[in-house]
Tab-separated table of N, CA and C in Angstrom:
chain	number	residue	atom	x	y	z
Y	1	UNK	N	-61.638	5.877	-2.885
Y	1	UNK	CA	-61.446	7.099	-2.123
Y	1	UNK	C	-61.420	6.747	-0.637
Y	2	UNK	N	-60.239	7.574	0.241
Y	2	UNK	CA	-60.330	7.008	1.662
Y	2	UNK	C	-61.319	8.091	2.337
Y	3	UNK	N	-62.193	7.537	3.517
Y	3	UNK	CA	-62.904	8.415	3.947
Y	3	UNK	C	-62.392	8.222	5.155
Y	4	UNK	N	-62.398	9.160	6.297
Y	4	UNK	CA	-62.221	9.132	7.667
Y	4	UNK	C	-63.541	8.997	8.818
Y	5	UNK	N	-64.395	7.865	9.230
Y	5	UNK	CA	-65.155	8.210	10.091
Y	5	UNK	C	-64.996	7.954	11.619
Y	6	UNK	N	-65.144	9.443	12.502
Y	6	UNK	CA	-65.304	9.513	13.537
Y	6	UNK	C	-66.532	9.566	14.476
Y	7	UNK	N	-66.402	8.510	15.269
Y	7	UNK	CA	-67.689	8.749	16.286
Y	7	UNK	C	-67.473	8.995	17.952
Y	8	UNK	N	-68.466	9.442	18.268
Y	8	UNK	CA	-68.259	9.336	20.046
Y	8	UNK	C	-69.582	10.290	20.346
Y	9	UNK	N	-69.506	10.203	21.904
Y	9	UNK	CA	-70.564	10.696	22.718
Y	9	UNK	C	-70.671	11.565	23.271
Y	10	UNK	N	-71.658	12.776	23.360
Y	10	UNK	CA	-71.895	13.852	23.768
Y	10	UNK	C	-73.304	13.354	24.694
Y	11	UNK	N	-73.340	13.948	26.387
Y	11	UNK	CA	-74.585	14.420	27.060
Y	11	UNK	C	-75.647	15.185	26.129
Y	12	UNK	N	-77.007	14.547	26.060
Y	12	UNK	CA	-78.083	14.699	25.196
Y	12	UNK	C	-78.005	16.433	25.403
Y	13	UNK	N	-77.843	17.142	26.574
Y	13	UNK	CA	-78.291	18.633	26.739
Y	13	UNK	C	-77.241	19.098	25.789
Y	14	UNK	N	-75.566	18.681	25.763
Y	14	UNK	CA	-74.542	19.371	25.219
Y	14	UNK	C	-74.697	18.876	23.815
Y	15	UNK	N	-75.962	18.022	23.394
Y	15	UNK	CA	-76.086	17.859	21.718
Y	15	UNK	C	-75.932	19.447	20.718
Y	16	UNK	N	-76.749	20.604	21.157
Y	16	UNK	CA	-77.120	21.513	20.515
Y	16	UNK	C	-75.651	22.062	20.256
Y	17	UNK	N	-74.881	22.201	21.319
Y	17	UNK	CA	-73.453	22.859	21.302
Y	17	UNK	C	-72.884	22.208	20.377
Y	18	UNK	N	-72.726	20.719	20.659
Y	18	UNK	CA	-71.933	20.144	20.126
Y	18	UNK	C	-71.889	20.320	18.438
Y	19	UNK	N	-73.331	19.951	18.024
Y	19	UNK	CA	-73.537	20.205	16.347
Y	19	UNK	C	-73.267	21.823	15.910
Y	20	UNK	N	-73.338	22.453	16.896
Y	20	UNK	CA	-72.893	24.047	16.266
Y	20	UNK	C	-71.241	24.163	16.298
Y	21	UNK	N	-70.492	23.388	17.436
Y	21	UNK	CA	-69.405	23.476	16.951
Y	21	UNK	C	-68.505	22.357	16.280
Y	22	UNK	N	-68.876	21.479	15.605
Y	22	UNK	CA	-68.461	20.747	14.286
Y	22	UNK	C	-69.414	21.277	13.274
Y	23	UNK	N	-69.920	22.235	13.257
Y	23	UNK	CA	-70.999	22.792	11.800
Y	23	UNK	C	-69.877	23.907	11.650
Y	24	UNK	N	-69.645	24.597	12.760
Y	24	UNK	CA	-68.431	25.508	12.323
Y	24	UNK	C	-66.786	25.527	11.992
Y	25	UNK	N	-66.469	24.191	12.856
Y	25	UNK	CA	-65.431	23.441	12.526
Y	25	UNK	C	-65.152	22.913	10.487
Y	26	UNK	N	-66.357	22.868	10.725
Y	26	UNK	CA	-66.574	21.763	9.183
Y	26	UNK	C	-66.613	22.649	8.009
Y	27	UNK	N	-67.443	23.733	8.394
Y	27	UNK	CA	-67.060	25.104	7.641
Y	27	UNK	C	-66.118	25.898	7.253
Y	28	UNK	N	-65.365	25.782	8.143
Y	28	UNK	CA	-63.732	26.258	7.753
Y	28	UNK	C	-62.974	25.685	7.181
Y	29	UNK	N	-62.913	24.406	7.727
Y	29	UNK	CA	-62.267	23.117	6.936
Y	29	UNK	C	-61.942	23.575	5.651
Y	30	UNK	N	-63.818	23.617	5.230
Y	30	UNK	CA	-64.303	23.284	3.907
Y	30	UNK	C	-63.502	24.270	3.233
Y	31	UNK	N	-63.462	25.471	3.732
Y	31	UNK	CA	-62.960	26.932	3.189
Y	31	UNK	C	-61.525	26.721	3.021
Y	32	UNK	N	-60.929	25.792	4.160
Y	32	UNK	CA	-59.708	25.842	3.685
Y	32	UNK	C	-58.730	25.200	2.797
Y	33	UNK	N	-59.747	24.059	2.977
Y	33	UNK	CA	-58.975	22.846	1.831
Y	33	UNK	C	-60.343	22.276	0.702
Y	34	UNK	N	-60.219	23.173	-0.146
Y	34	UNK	CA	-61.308	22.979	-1.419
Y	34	UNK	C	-61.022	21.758	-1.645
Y	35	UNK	N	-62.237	20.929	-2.010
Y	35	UNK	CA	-62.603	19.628	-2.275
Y	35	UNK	C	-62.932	18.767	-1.117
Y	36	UNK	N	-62.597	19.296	-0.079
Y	36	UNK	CA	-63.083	18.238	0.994
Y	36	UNK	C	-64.515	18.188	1.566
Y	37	UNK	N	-65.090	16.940	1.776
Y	37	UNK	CA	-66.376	17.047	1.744
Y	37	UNK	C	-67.060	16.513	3.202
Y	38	UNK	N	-67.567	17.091	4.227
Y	38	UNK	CA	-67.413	17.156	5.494
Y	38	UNK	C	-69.017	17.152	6.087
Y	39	UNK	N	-68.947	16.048	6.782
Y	39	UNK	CA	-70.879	15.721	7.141
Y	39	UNK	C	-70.994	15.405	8.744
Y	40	UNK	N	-71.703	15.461	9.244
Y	40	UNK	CA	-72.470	15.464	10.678
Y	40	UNK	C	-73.445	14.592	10.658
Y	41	UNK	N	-73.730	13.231	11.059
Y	41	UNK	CA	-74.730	12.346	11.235
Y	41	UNK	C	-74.452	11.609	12.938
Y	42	UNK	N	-76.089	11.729	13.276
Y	42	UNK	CA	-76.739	11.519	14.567
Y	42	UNK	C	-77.029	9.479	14.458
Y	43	UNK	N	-76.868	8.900	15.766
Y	43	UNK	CA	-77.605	7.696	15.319
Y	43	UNK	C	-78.897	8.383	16.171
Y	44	UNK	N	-79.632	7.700	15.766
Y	44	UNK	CA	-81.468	7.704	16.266
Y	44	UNK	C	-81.405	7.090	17.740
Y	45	UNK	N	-82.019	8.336	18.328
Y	45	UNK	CA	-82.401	7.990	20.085
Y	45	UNK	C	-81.474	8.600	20.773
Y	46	UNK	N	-80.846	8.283	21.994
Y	46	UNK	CA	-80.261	8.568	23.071
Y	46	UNK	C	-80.174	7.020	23.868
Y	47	UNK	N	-79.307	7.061	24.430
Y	47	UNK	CA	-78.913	5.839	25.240
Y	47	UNK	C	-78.623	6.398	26.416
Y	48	UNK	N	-79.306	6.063	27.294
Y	48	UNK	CA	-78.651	6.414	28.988
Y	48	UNK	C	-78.663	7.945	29.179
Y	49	UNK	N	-79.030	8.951	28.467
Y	49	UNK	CA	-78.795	10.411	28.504
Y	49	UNK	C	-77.642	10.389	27.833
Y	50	UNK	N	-76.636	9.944	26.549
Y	50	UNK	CA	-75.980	10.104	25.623
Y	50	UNK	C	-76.459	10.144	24.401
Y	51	UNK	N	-76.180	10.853	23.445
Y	51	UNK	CA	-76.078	10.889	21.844
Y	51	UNK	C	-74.672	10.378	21.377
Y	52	UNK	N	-75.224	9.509	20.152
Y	52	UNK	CA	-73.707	9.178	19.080
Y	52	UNK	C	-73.512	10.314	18.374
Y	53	UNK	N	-72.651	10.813	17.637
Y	53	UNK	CA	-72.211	11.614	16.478
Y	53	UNK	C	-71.199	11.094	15.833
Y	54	UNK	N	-71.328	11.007	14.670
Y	54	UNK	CA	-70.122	10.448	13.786
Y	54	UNK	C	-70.568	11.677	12.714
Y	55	UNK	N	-68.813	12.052	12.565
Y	55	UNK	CA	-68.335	12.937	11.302
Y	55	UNK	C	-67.663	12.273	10.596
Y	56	UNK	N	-68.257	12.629	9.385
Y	56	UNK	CA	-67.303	11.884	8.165
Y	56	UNK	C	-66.544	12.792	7.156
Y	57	UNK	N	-65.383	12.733	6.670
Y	57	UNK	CA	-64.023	13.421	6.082
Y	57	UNK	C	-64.001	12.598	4.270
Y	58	UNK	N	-64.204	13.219	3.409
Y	58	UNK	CA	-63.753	12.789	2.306
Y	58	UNK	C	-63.148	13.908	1.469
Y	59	UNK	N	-62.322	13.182	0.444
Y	59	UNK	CA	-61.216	14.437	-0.233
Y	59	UNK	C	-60.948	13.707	-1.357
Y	60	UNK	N	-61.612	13.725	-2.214
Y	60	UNK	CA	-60.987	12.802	-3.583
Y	60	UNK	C	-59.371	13.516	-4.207
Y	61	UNK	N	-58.628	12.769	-4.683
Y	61	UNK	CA	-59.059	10.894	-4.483
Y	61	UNK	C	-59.138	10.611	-3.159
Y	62	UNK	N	-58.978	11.529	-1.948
Y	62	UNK	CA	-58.457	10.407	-1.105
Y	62	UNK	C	-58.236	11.222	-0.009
Y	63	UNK	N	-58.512	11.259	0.900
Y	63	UNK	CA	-58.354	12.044	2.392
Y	63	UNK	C	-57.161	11.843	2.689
Y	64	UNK	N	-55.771	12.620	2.445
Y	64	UNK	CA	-54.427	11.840	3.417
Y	64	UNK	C	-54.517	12.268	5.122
Y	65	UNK	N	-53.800	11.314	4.945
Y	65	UNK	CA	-53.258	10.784	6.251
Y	65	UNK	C	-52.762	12.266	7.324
Y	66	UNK	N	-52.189	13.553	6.786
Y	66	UNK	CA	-51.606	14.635	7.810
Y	66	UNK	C	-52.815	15.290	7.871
Y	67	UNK	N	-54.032	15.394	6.489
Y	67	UNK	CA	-55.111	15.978	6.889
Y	67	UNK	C	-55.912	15.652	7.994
Y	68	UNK	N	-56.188	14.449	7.968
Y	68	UNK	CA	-56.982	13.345	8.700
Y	68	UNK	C	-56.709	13.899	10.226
Y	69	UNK	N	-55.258	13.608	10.743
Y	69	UNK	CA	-55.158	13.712	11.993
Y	69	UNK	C	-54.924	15.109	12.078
Y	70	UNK	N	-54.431	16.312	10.710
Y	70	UNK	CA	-54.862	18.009	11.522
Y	70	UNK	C	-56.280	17.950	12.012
Y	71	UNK	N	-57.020	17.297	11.242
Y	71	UNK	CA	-58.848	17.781	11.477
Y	71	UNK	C	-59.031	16.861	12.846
Y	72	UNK	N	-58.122	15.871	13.462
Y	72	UNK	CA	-58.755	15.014	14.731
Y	72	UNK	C	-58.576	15.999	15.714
Y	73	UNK	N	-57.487	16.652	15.643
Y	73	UNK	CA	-56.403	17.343	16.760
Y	73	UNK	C	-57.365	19.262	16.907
Y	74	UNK	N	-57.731	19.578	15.642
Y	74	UNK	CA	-58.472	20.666	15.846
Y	74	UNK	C	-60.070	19.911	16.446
Y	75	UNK	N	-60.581	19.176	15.911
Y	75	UNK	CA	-61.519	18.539	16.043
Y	75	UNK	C	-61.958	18.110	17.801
Y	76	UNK	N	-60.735	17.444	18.158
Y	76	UNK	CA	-60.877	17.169	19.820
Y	76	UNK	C	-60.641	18.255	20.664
Y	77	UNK	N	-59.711	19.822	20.213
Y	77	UNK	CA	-59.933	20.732	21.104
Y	77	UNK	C	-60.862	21.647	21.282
Y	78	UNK	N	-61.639	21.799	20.001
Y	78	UNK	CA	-62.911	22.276	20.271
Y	78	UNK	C	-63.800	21.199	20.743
Y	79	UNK	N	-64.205	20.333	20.851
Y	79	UNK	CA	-65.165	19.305	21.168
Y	79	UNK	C	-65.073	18.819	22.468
Y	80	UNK	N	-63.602	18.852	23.368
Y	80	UNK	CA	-63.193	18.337	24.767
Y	80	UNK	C	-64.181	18.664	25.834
Y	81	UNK	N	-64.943	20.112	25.357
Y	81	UNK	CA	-65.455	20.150	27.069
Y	81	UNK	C	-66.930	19.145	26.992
Y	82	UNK	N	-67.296	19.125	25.608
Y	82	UNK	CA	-68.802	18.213	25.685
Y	82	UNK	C	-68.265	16.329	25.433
Y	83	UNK	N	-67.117	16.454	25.601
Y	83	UNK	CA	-67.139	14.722	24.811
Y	83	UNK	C	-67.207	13.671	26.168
Y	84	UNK	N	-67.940	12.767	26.001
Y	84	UNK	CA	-67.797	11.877	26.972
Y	84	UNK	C	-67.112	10.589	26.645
Y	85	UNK	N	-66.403	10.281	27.327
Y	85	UNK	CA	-65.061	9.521	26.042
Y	85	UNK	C	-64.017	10.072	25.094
Y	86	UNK	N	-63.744	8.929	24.452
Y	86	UNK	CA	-62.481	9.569	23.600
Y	86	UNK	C	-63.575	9.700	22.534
Y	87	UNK	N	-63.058	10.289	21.152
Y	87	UNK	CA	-63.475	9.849	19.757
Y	87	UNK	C	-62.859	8.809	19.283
Y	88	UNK	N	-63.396	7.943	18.609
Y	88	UNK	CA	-62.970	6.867	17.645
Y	88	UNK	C	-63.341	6.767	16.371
Y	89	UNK	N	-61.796	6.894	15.590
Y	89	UNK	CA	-61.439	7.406	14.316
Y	89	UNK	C	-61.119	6.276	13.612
Y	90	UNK	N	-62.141	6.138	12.129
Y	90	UNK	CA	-62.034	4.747	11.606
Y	90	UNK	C	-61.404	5.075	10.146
Y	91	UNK	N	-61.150	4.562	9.546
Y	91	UNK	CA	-60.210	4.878	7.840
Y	91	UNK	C	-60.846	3.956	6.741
Y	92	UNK	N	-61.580	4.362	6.129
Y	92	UNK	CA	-62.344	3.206	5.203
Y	92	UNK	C	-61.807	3.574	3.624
Y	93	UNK	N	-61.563	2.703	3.029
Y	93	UNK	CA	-61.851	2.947	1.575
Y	93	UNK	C	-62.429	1.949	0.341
Y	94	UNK	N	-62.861	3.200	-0.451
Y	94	UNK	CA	-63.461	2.672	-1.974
Y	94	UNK	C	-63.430	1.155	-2.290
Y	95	UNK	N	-63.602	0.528	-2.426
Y	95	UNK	CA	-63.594	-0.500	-3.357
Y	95	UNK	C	-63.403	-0.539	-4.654
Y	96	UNK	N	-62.378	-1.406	-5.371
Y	96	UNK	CA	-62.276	-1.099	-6.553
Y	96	UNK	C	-63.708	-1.554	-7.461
Y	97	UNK	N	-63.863	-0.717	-8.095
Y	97	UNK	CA	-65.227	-0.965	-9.183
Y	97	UNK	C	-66.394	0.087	-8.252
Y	98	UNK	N	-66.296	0.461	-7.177
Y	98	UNK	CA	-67.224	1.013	-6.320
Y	98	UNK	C	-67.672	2.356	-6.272
């Protein structure tokens, strides 16, 4: 199964915003394309007054490719005014036997 993970950096104060709007982003998603399975994970701490966030995208079998980049493109215009940096969008998949 391909999964899509995105990460990048939000100012520690714009954390609270930020997780309310990919919790609502991720919610609709979900509503709109049944089966896709859509998560929010923090790394531990703060660096310099930044937080990581990485969202992860799965869709058995397989997240395609026009979904992937509709959800980057809705994804970065709600997220633009808190992001510091770009996002960076990674494409992983399954292993066979895995």
């Amino acid at each position: 199964m391909r999964r899509h993970y995105v990460y990048y950096r939000v100012h520690e104060p714009d954390l609270a915003d930020a997780c309310a709007t990919v919790a609502a982003l991720q919610r609709e998603l979900r509503a709109a394309h049944p089966g896709l399975e859509a998560e929010l994970l923090r790394r531990p701490g703060a660096a310099e007054g930044f937080v990581t966030l990485m969202e992860v995208y799965a869709k058995p079998p397989g997240l395609e490719a026009e979904l992937g980049a509709a959800i980057e493109v809705e994804a970065a215009a709600r997220l633009g005014r808190v992001l510091v940096g770009p996002r960076h969008v990674e494409v992983f998949e399954t292993l066979d036997g895995g």
